[in-house]
mmCIF file of C-alpha atoms and ligand atoms in Angstrom:
data_model
loop_
_atom_site.group_PDB
_atom_site.id
_atom_site.type_symbol
_atom_site.label_atom_id
_atom_site.label_comp_id
_atom_site.label_asym_id
_atom_site.label_seq_id
_atom_site.Cartn_x
_atom_site.Cartn_y
_atom_site.Cartn_z
ATOM 1 C CA MET A 1 71.564 77.535 273.058
ATOM 2 C CA ARG A 2 68.680 75.849 271.329
ATOM 3 C CA LYS A 3 69.525 73.324 269.161
ATOM 4 C CA GLN A 4 70.150 74.346 265.444
ATOM 5 C CA ILE A 5 69.821 72.083 262.752
ATOM 6 C CA ALA A 6 70.527 71.747 259.167
ATOM 7 C CA ALA A 7 68.160 68.888 258.178
ATOM 8 C CA ALA A 8 67.832 67.508 254.432
ATOM 9 C CA ASN A 9 65.128 66.066 252.716
ATOM 10 C CA TRP A 10 65.914 64.276 250.018
ATOM 11 C CA LYS A 11 62.166 63.167 249.359
ATOM 12 C CA MET A 12 61.866 60.553 246.531
ATOM 13 C CA ASN A 13 64.777 61.196 245.122
ATOM 14 C CA LEU A 14 67.971 59.056 243.694
ATOM 15 C CA SER A 15 69.572 55.788 243.176
ATOM 16 C CA VAL A 16 71.222 53.776 245.750
ATOM 17 C CA SER A 17 74.603 54.749 243.892
ATOM 18 C CA GLU A 18 73.612 58.291 243.411
ATOM 19 C CA ALA A 19 73.197 58.096 247.149
ATOM 20 C CA ALA A 20 76.084 56.997 248.166
ATOM 21 C CA THR A 21 77.924 59.088 245.788
ATOM 22 C CA LEU A 22 76.406 62.238 247.322
ATOM 23 C CA PHE A 23 77.208 61.381 251.060
ATOM 24 C CA ASP A 24 80.874 60.781 249.851
ATOM 25 C CA GLN A 25 80.864 64.218 248.315
ATOM 26 C CA LEU A 26 79.323 65.525 251.507
ATOM 27 C CA LEU A 27 80.989 64.018 254.019
ATOM 28 C CA VAL A 28 85.205 65.681 251.981
ATOM 29 C CA THR A 29 83.865 68.799 253.782
ATOM 30 C CA GLU A 30 84.798 68.686 257.242
ATOM 31 C CA HIS A 31 81.947 70.800 259.209
ATOM 32 C CA ASN A 32 83.109 71.466 262.855
ATOM 33 C CA LEU A 33 79.667 70.955 263.903
ATOM 34 C CA SER A 34 79.650 72.383 267.481
ATOM 35 C CA ALA A 35 77.576 70.550 270.518
ATOM 36 C CA HIS A 36 74.754 72.799 269.418
ATOM 37 C CA GLN A 37 74.481 71.929 265.816
ATOM 38 C CA GLU A 38 73.030 68.760 264.012
ATOM 39 C CA ALA A 39 73.092 67.752 260.545
ATOM 40 C CA ILE A 40 70.142 65.756 259.743
ATOM 41 C CA PHE A 41 69.490 63.352 256.399
ATOM 42 C CA ALA A 42 65.774 62.017 255.978
ATOM 43 C CA VAL A 43 66.724 59.578 253.535
ATOM 44 C CA PRO A 44 64.293 57.115 251.795
ATOM 45 C CA ALA A 45 63.514 54.389 253.945
ATOM 46 C CA ILE A 46 65.425 52.265 251.622
ATOM 47 C CA TYR A 47 68.684 53.873 251.938
ATOM 48 C CA ILE A 48 68.515 54.217 256.024
ATOM 49 C CA PRO A 49 71.148 51.142 256.386
ATOM 50 C CA LEU A 50 73.396 53.411 253.460
ATOM 51 C CA ALA A 51 73.293 56.593 255.571
ATOM 52 C CA THR A 52 73.853 54.885 258.820
ATOM 53 C CA GLN A 53 76.942 53.564 257.768
ATOM 54 C CA LYS A 54 77.900 56.438 255.963
ATOM 55 C CA LEU A 55 77.604 58.370 259.031
ATOM 56 C CA THR A 56 78.947 56.238 261.532
ATOM 57 C CA GLY A 57 81.729 57.563 264.019
ATOM 58 C CA LYS A 58 80.271 61.056 262.982
ATOM 59 C CA ASN A 59 79.585 63.360 265.809
ATOM 60 C CA ASN A 60 75.970 65.342 265.541
ATOM 61 C CA TYR A 61 75.295 63.823 262.319
ATOM 62 C CA TYR A 62 72.105 61.618 262.383
ATOM 63 C CA VAL A 63 70.020 59.492 259.978
ATOM 64 C CA ALA A 64 66.085 60.563 259.784
ATOM 65 C CA ALA A 65 62.962 59.239 258.288
ATOM 66 C CA GLN A 66 60.662 60.818 255.884
ATOM 67 C CA ASN A 67 57.151 59.286 257.228
ATOM 68 C CA CYS A 68 56.402 56.793 259.516
ATOM 69 C CA TYR A 69 52.636 54.966 260.491
ATOM 70 C CA PRO A 70 51.100 55.435 263.715
ATOM 71 C CA LYS A 71 50.598 51.776 264.879
ATOM 72 C CA SER A 72 53.536 50.347 266.083
ATOM 73 C CA ASN A 73 53.083 46.569 264.125
ATOM 74 C CA GLY A 74 50.342 44.739 262.926
ATOM 75 C CA ALA A 75 48.788 44.273 259.371
ATOM 76 C CA TYR A 76 49.586 47.726 257.660
ATOM 77 C CA THR A 77 51.158 46.431 254.258
ATOM 78 C CA GLY A 78 53.832 48.874 253.081
ATOM 79 C CA GLU A 79 54.030 50.695 256.420
ATOM 80 C CA ILE A 80 57.048 51.291 258.485
ATOM 81 C CA SER A 81 56.312 52.435 262.296
ATOM 82 C CA ALA A 82 58.528 54.486 264.562
ATOM 83 C CA PRO A 83 59.617 51.644 266.896
ATOM 84 C CA MET A 84 60.637 50.001 263.562
ATOM 85 C CA PHE A 85 62.914 53.122 262.976
ATOM 86 C CA ALA A 86 63.935 53.463 265.936
ATOM 87 C CA SER A 87 65.119 49.868 266.218
ATOM 88 C CA VAL A 88 67.386 50.523 263.259
ATOM 89 C CA GLY A 89 69.119 53.772 265.578
ATOM 90 C CA VAL A 90 67.152 56.447 263.557
ATOM 91 C CA LYS A 91 66.027 59.164 266.183
ATOM 92 C CA HIS A 92 63.898 61.867 264.181
ATOM 93 C CA ILE A 93 61.251 61.632 262.051
ATOM 94 C CA VAL A 94 59.700 63.904 259.744
ATOM 95 C CA ILE A 95 55.884 63.922 260.472
ATOM 96 C CA GLY A 96 52.870 66.114 258.682
ATOM 97 C CA HIS A 97 55.177 67.505 255.560
ATOM 98 C CA SER A 98 52.808 69.347 253.186
ATOM 99 C CA GLU A 99 53.472 66.868 250.213
ATOM 100 C CA ARG A 100 52.173 63.890 252.748
ATOM 101 C CA ARG A 101 48.762 66.703 254.331
ATOM 102 C CA GLU A 102 48.373 66.807 249.986
ATOM 103 C CA TYR A 103 49.120 64.276 248.202
ATOM 104 C CA PHE A 104 48.047 61.755 251.031
ATOM 105 C CA GLY A 105 45.255 63.306 253.137
ATOM 106 C CA GLU A 106 47.133 63.506 256.277
ATOM 107 C CA SER A 107 44.911 65.557 258.758
ATOM 108 C CA ASP A 108 45.603 67.224 261.565
ATOM 109 C CA GLY A 109 44.430 63.958 263.859
ATOM 110 C CA PHE A 110 46.482 61.507 262.230
ATOM 111 C CA LEU A 111 49.523 63.475 262.449
ATOM 112 C CA ALA A 112 48.841 63.780 266.337
ATOM 113 C CA GLU A 113 48.508 60.179 266.282
ATOM 114 C CA LYS A 114 52.270 59.706 264.125
ATOM 115 C CA THR A 115 53.779 62.560 267.131
ATOM 116 C CA ASP A 116 52.103 60.323 269.706
ATOM 117 C CA ALA A 117 53.978 57.497 268.137
ATOM 118 C CA VAL A 118 57.278 58.661 267.269
ATOM 119 C CA LEU A 119 57.570 60.116 271.020
ATOM 120 C CA ALA A 120 56.621 56.929 272.419
ATOM 121 C CA ALA A 121 59.653 55.162 270.411
ATOM 122 C CA GLY A 122 62.042 57.804 272.169
ATOM 123 C CA SER A 123 62.272 59.805 269.199
ATOM 124 C CA ILE A 124 62.204 63.212 267.954
ATOM 125 C CA PRO A 125 59.284 64.441 265.509
ATOM 126 C CA ILE A 126 60.300 66.836 262.848
ATOM 127 C CA PHE A 127 56.631 68.439 262.628
ATOM 128 C CA CYS A 128 55.817 70.185 259.441
ATOM 129 C CA CYS A 129 53.571 73.116 259.345
ATOM 130 C CA GLY A 130 52.892 75.946 256.768
ATOM 131 C CA GLU A 131 50.326 77.739 254.891
ATOM 132 C CA PRO A 132 49.408 77.510 251.233
ATOM 133 C CA LEU A 133 49.796 80.637 248.817
ATOM 134 C CA ASP A 134 45.679 81.861 249.617
ATOM 135 C CA ILE A 135 46.301 82.103 252.744
ATOM 136 C CA ARG A 136 49.763 84.357 252.885
ATOM 137 C CA GLU A 137 47.659 86.635 250.245
ATOM 138 C CA ALA A 138 44.745 87.003 252.435
ATOM 139 C CA GLY A 139 47.274 87.611 255.267
ATOM 140 C CA THR A 140 45.860 84.856 257.474
ATOM 141 C CA GLN A 141 49.160 82.400 258.082
ATOM 142 C CA ASN A 142 49.470 83.043 261.608
ATOM 143 C CA SER A 143 45.988 81.701 262.694
ATOM 144 C CA PHE A 144 46.353 78.869 259.943
ATOM 145 C CA VAL A 145 49.298 77.588 261.385
ATOM 146 C CA GLU A 146 48.428 77.935 264.951
ATOM 147 C CA THR A 147 45.458 75.672 264.048
ATOM 148 C CA GLN A 148 47.842 73.295 262.892
ATOM 149 C CA LEU A 149 50.004 73.139 265.860
ATOM 150 C CA LYS A 150 47.289 73.357 268.294
ATOM 151 C CA ASN A 151 45.428 70.283 266.391
ATOM 152 C CA SER A 152 48.240 68.057 266.322
ATOM 153 C CA LEU A 153 50.740 68.940 268.980
ATOM 154 C CA PHE A 154 48.475 70.747 272.378
ATOM 155 C CA HIS A 155 47.583 67.496 273.835
ATOM 156 C CA LEU A 156 51.706 67.092 274.697
ATOM 157 C CA SER A 157 52.714 67.740 278.001
ATOM 158 C CA ALA A 158 55.687 70.207 278.436
ATOM 159 C CA GLU A 159 58.162 67.838 278.781
ATOM 160 C CA GLU A 160 57.164 66.234 275.337
ATOM 161 C CA ILE A 161 56.830 69.180 273.543
ATOM 162 C CA THR A 162 60.515 70.215 274.221
ATOM 163 C CA LYS A 163 61.469 67.052 271.953
ATOM 164 C CA VAL A 164 59.793 68.093 269.285
ATOM 165 C CA VAL A 165 61.318 69.924 266.561
ATOM 166 C CA ILE A 166 59.100 72.455 264.420
ATOM 167 C CA ALA A 167 59.926 72.704 260.805
ATOM 168 C CA TYR A 168 57.862 76.182 259.521
ATOM 169 C CA GLU A 169 57.478 75.658 255.410
ATOM 170 C CA PRO A 170 55.083 78.204 253.415
ATOM 171 C CA ILE A 171 53.828 75.888 250.881
ATOM 172 C CA TRP A 172 54.132 78.053 248.061
ATOM 173 C CA ALA A 173 57.772 78.853 249.095
ATOM 174 C CA ILE A 174 58.423 74.792 248.484
ATOM 175 C CA GLY A 175 60.321 73.901 245.760
ATOM 176 C CA THR A 176 59.250 77.138 243.776
ATOM 177 C CA GLY A 177 62.685 78.792 244.224
ATOM 178 C CA LYS A 178 60.516 81.142 245.909
ATOM 179 C CA THR A 179 61.805 81.632 249.579
ATOM 180 C CA ALA A 180 60.447 83.534 252.717
ATOM 181 C CA SER A 181 62.245 86.897 253.016
ATOM 182 C CA SER A 182 64.151 86.723 256.134
ATOM 183 C CA PHE A 183 62.015 89.075 257.930
ATOM 184 C CA GLN A 184 58.580 86.910 256.692
ATOM 185 C CA ALA A 185 60.366 84.010 258.118
ATOM 186 C CA GLN A 186 61.087 85.674 261.662
ATOM 187 C CA GLU A 187 57.736 87.049 261.961
ATOM 188 C CA ILE A 188 55.824 84.135 261.811
ATOM 189 C CA HIS A 189 58.398 81.952 263.846
ATOM 190 C CA ALA A 190 58.202 84.455 266.309
ATOM 191 C CA TYR A 191 54.534 84.317 266.323
ATOM 192 C CA ILE A 192 54.967 80.141 266.580
ATOM 193 C CA ARG A 193 57.363 80.751 269.614
ATOM 194 C CA SER A 194 54.405 82.872 271.176
ATOM 195 C CA VAL A 195 51.710 79.893 270.383
ATOM 196 C CA PHE A 196 54.251 77.615 272.634
ATOM 197 C CA ALA A 197 54.784 80.185 275.224
ATOM 198 C CA ASP A 198 51.052 80.657 275.719
ATOM 199 C CA LYS A 199 50.261 77.583 275.718
ATOM 200 C CA TYR A 200 53.217 75.956 278.061
ATOM 201 C CA GLY A 201 55.394 79.524 279.096
ATOM 202 C CA GLN A 202 58.028 81.526 278.059
ATOM 203 C CA ALA A 203 61.303 78.645 279.000
ATOM 204 C CA ILE A 204 59.446 75.933 277.525
ATOM 205 C CA ALA A 205 58.930 77.385 274.448
ATOM 206 C CA ASP A 206 62.496 78.760 274.155
ATOM 207 C CA GLN A 207 63.996 75.088 274.300
ATOM 208 C CA ILE A 208 61.914 74.345 271.043
ATOM 209 C CA SER A 209 63.933 74.756 267.775
ATOM 210 C CA ILE A 210 62.158 75.711 264.727
ATOM 211 C CA LEU A 211 63.488 75.451 261.245
ATOM 212 C CA TYR A 212 62.820 77.192 258.057
ATOM 213 C CA GLY A 213 61.738 75.545 254.894
ATOM 214 C CA GLY A 214 61.190 76.295 251.425
ATOM 215 C CA SER A 215 63.835 77.069 248.746
ATOM 216 C CA VAL A 216 67.063 77.135 251.432
ATOM 217 C CA LYS A 217 70.270 77.247 249.585
ATOM 218 C CA ALA A 218 73.773 77.912 249.916
ATOM 219 C CA SER A 219 73.148 81.843 249.165
ATOM 220 C CA ASN A 220 70.345 82.817 251.636
ATOM 221 C CA ALA A 221 70.851 80.058 254.329
ATOM 222 C CA LYS A 222 73.302 82.264 256.371
ATOM 223 C CA GLU A 223 70.657 85.352 256.441
ATOM 224 C CA ILE A 224 67.286 82.849 256.680
ATOM 225 C CA PHE A 225 69.094 80.956 259.691
ATOM 226 C CA SER A 226 70.684 84.482 260.944
ATOM 227 C CA GLN A 227 67.250 85.400 262.427
ATOM 228 C CA PRO A 228 66.506 85.193 266.385
ATOM 229 C CA ASP A 229 63.779 82.645 266.091
ATOM 230 C CA VAL A 230 65.397 80.437 262.973
ATOM 231 C CA ASP A 231 66.558 77.432 264.178
ATOM 232 C CA GLY A 232 67.945 76.202 260.721
ATOM 233 C CA GLY A 233 66.275 74.734 258.063
ATOM 234 C CA LEU A 234 64.557 71.914 256.502
ATOM 235 C CA VAL A 235 65.949 71.573 252.784
ATOM 236 C CA GLY A 236 64.950 69.822 250.112
ATOM 237 C CA GLY A 237 66.120 70.148 246.496
ATOM 238 C CA ALA A 238 69.385 72.146 247.690
ATOM 239 C CA SER A 239 70.093 68.942 249.928
ATOM 240 C CA LEU A 240 70.641 66.828 246.648
ATOM 241 C CA ILE A 241 73.659 69.290 246.008
ATOM 242 C CA ALA A 242 76.584 68.384 248.305
ATOM 243 C CA THR A 243 78.200 71.339 247.831
ATOM 244 C CA GLU A 244 75.003 73.313 248.206
ATOM 245 C CA PHE A 245 73.967 71.730 251.678
ATOM 246 C CA SER A 246 77.347 71.896 252.531
ATOM 247 C CA ALA A 247 77.394 75.899 252.531
ATOM 248 C CA ILE A 248 74.206 75.002 254.267
ATOM 249 C CA ILE A 249 75.547 73.320 257.260
ATOM 250 C CA ASN A 250 77.944 75.866 257.881
ATOM 251 C CA ALA A 251 75.667 78.206 257.683
ATOM 252 C CA LEU A 252 73.914 77.404 260.706
ATOM 253 C CA LYS A 253 74.400 79.760 264.091
HETATM 254 P P1 PGA B 301 62.838 72.836 249.147
HETATM 255 O O1 PGA B 301 61.908 71.996 249.752
HETATM 256 O O2 PGA B 301 63.555 73.002 249.689
HETATM 257 O O3 PGA B 301 63.071 71.626 247.702
HETATM 258 O O4 PGA B 301 61.615 74.057 248.694
HETATM 259 C C1 PGA B 301 61.777 72.143 251.365
HETATM 260 C C2 PGA B 301 61.099 70.820 251.802
HETATM 261 O O5 PGA B 301 59.812 70.578 251.243
HETATM 262 O O6 PGA B 301 61.055 69.971 252.319
#
């Protein structure tokens, strides 16, 4: 079975003591993750040591980074590279979140470079895509997302693409409380899988985990995750509440 993933995206939230408390509250619950299930925590980089310590000895729980710079090292003040994250045991890096695309002007080409850097470091990119509201209203979301994927990922080999996790996050659903219906999620997830199937073949496409993101919460996770092409979620707001994120982990297939 494909990996089923509940990924928390804390964004730029919480003090260090609040972060510690959130882990303690969350880990009170025994989630009994199966071999194909993972809980991933994309915390602010400065909290990676704390997160690593809290998750020590827990199988299938991982600490992730929210971003990286595509160069390995050098005079890039304030940036952190993929090999640096790998050196502290971070295996997953979120790439191309819509907030980075919007507020930091990250282009498809730049995200292709970042993806290459993450793979070269032996790590796993969690590559985000998704359309804004006007595109959804125009009904052209499939071709919009397809272009994002083609521009940033289609240079990868078949072996490389199986290492990438996709997060489909419609921008109109992020932090808005407005979720795509499970029907809308399944429809575009199946389309995304078909885009990879056309390029790499069905067997490769079937190995790629595609997460849904955008106002996932305890009350809708099970229904969304139950869709055949939805392999879990990337969760912002609800990942900051222990009981909510616990229930979301438990909603994995
Ligand atoms: P949200 O954020 O769950 O708060 O909508 C999701 C995300 O941006 O990854």
